[in-house]
Amino acid sequence: MEVIYSKIMRKFTYTLDNDEKLEKVGNAIANPIRRRILRFIHGKSYSLLELANEMNMPVSTTSFHVKILREAGLIKMIPSPSKKGNEKNISFDCESVHIFFSGGTSVDRYNKVIDIPLGTLVPPLKKICTDSQSKEMFFSLPFFEGLGII
């Protein structure tokens, strides 16, 4: 039985200070079988038996990998009544993971948007200096003006 959930999922934000949690997330997504499980359950929910059958793996192996993904906070188990008793469906619990390497946790702080018309050929940007404290790069304003972007 396939169940489709449309629930708002969590977004995780970490800095390098979150050693234990980062290790769990990194370990969870480092394994190709666990990444395959995440692809399978994207937008859908499966029981452990259904997932094991879909992936052609033993239930014990599937259960092992599901446990690691659950402990990392990437998936959740949702109780679901069935003919055989209470069953738990495996579902996504995380939409995205953001890791910040320099203390800040604001995604917007690091996003810069530059509109470039389609078909415009843009040569590689030339870095003119780097502020080592903030990890920001600075580019010459005349370079962008010459492209007609600014």
Short mmCIF file of C-alpha atoms in Angstrom, two decimals:
data_model
loop_
_atom_site.label_atom_id
_atom_site.label_comp_id
_atom_site.label_asym_id
_atom_site.label_seq_id
_atom_site.Cartn_x
_atom_site.Cartn_y
_atom_site.Cartn_z
CA MET A 1 0.00 0.00 0.00
CA GLU A 2 1.46 3.35 -1.05
CA VAL A 3 0.63 6.42 1.00
CA ILE A 4 1.42 9.92 -0.24
CA TYR A 5 1.99 12.62 2.37
CA SER A 6 1.91 16.35 1.75
CA LYS A 7 3.33 17.62 5.01
CA ILE A 8 5.75 20.47 5.54
CA MET A 9 9.18 19.00 6.13
CA ARG A 10 11.92 20.37 8.32
CA LYS A 11 14.98 22.22 7.12
CA PHE A 12 18.14 21.62 9.13
CA THR A 13 20.79 24.28 9.58
CA TYR A 14 24.15 23.36 11.09
CA THR A 15 27.48 25.00 11.73
CA LEU A 16 30.75 23.15 12.18
CA ASP A 17 30.06 23.25 15.93
CA ASN A 18 27.33 20.58 15.54
CA ASP A 19 29.87 17.74 15.42
CA GLU A 20 27.66 14.87 16.57
CA LYS A 21 24.68 15.79 14.37
CA LEU A 22 26.86 16.52 11.32
CA GLU A 23 28.53 13.14 11.74
CA LYS A 24 25.15 11.38 11.81
CA VAL A 25 23.89 13.22 8.72
CA GLY A 26 27.17 12.73 6.87
CA ASN A 27 27.29 9.04 7.71
CA ALA A 28 23.65 8.61 6.67
CA ILE A 29 24.04 10.12 3.22
CA ALA A 30 27.53 8.71 2.57
CA ASN A 31 26.16 5.24 1.90
CA PRO A 32 24.75 4.57 -1.60
CA ILE A 33 22.05 2.22 -0.26
CA ARG A 34 20.74 4.91 2.09
CA ARG A 35 20.75 7.48 -0.71
CA ARG A 36 18.75 4.98 -2.79
CA ILE A 37 16.24 4.63 0.06
CA LEU A 38 15.88 8.42 0.17
CA ARG A 39 15.21 8.48 -3.58
CA PHE A 40 12.58 5.74 -3.21
CA ILE A 41 10.63 7.47 -0.46
CA HIS A 42 10.76 10.93 -2.04
CA GLY A 43 7.12 12.05 -2.06
CA LYS A 44 5.84 8.62 -1.00
CA SER A 45 5.65 6.48 2.09
CA TYR A 46 6.40 2.76 2.33
CA SER A 47 6.19 0.14 5.04
CA LEU A 48 9.48 -1.54 5.87
CA LEU A 49 8.41 -4.71 4.04
CA GLU A 50 7.27 -2.78 0.94
CA LEU A 51 10.54 -0.83 0.85
CA ALA A 52 12.60 -4.01 1.23
CA ASN A 53 10.66 -5.66 -1.62
CA GLU A 54 11.00 -2.60 -3.88
CA MET A 55 14.75 -2.48 -3.28
CA ASN A 56 15.25 -6.27 -3.53
CA MET A 57 16.93 -6.36 -0.12
CA PRO A 58 16.32 -8.42 3.01
CA VAL A 59 14.08 -6.73 5.59
CA SER A 60 16.91 -6.87 8.16
CA THR A 61 19.28 -4.94 5.86
CA THR A 62 16.59 -2.40 5.01
CA SER A 63 15.77 -1.99 8.71
CA PHE A 64 19.45 -1.36 9.51
CA HIS A 65 19.72 1.44 6.93
CA VAL A 66 16.34 2.95 7.86
CA LYS A 67 17.45 3.14 11.50
CA ILE A 68 20.56 5.15 10.55
CA LEU A 69 18.50 7.54 8.38
CA ARG A 70 15.96 7.97 11.20
CA GLU A 71 18.64 8.68 13.82
CA ALA A 72 20.07 11.35 11.50
CA GLY A 73 16.62 12.99 11.34
CA LEU A 74 16.26 12.51 7.58
CA ILE A 75 13.25 10.18 7.71
CA LYS A 76 10.47 9.38 10.17
CA MET A 77 8.29 6.43 11.00
CA ILE A 78 4.54 7.13 10.86
CA PRO A 79 2.20 4.67 12.63
CA SER A 80 -0.37 3.26 10.23
CA PRO A 81 -3.08 0.72 11.09
CA SER A 82 -3.17 -2.32 8.82
CA LYS A 83 -4.84 -5.74 8.65
CA LYS A 84 -1.80 -7.29 10.31
CA GLY A 85 -1.80 -4.82 13.24
CA ASN A 86 0.01 -1.54 13.61
CA GLU A 87 2.53 -0.91 10.86
CA LYS A 88 4.94 1.99 10.52
CA ASN A 89 5.40 3.77 7.22
CA ILE A 90 8.74 5.31 6.32
CA SER A 91 8.53 8.90 5.14
CA PHE A 92 10.79 11.91 4.55
CA ASP A 93 11.26 14.24 7.51
CA CYS A 94 13.82 16.63 6.08
CA GLU A 95 13.57 18.85 3.02
CA SER A 96 17.09 20.25 3.08
CA VAL A 97 20.29 20.41 5.11
CA HIS A 98 22.37 23.59 5.20
CA ILE A 99 25.91 23.53 6.58
CA PHE A 100 27.62 26.85 7.28
CA PHE A 101 31.38 26.82 7.57
CA SER A 102 31.80 30.33 9.01
CA GLY A 103 29.59 30.73 12.05
CA GLY A 104 26.59 32.40 10.42
CA THR A 105 23.33 30.55 9.90
CA SER A 106 21.44 32.85 7.56
CA VAL A 107 21.03 31.42 4.07
CA ASP A 108 20.17 34.87 2.69
CA ARG A 109 23.46 36.27 3.95
CA TYR A 110 25.32 34.04 1.50
CA ASN A 111 23.00 34.29 -1.49
CA LYS A 112 23.75 36.95 -4.07
CA VAL A 113 21.56 37.12 -7.16
CA ILE A 114 22.74 38.61 -10.43
CA ASP A 115 20.38 38.58 -13.40
CA ILE A 116 22.19 37.67 -16.59
CA PRO A 117 20.19 37.82 -19.83
CA LEU A 118 19.86 34.50 -21.65
CA GLY A 119 22.43 34.08 -24.36
CA THR A 120 24.94 36.40 -22.68
CA LEU A 121 28.41 34.94 -22.59
CA VAL A 122 30.03 35.73 -19.27
CA PRO A 123 33.81 35.33 -18.94
CA PRO A 124 35.18 33.92 -15.66
CA LEU A 125 35.05 36.40 -12.78
CA LYS A 126 38.36 37.74 -11.59
CA LYS A 127 38.81 37.94 -7.85
CA ILE A 128 40.57 41.15 -6.83
CA CYS A 129 40.87 40.51 -3.08
CA THR A 130 39.62 38.32 -0.27
CA ASP A 131 38.72 39.37 3.26
CA SER A 132 40.01 36.39 5.27
CA GLN A 133 37.90 37.26 8.33
CA SER A 134 34.48 37.10 6.65
CA LYS A 135 35.31 34.61 3.88
CA GLU A 136 33.70 36.94 1.35
CA MET A 137 35.16 37.60 -2.09
CA PHE A 138 35.14 40.99 -3.72
CA PHE A 139 34.93 41.57 -7.47
CA SER A 140 35.57 44.79 -9.34
CA LEU A 141 32.43 46.86 -10.05
CA PRO A 142 33.67 47.98 -13.51
CA PHE A 143 33.80 44.32 -14.52
CA PHE A 144 30.04 43.91 -13.93
CA GLU A 145 29.24 47.31 -15.46
CA GLY A 146 31.17 46.34 -18.59
CA LEU A 147 28.92 43.31 -18.97
CA GLY A 148 25.81 45.47 -18.70
CA ILE A 149 24.64 43.57 -15.62
CA ILE A 150 24.65 46.54 -13.26
#
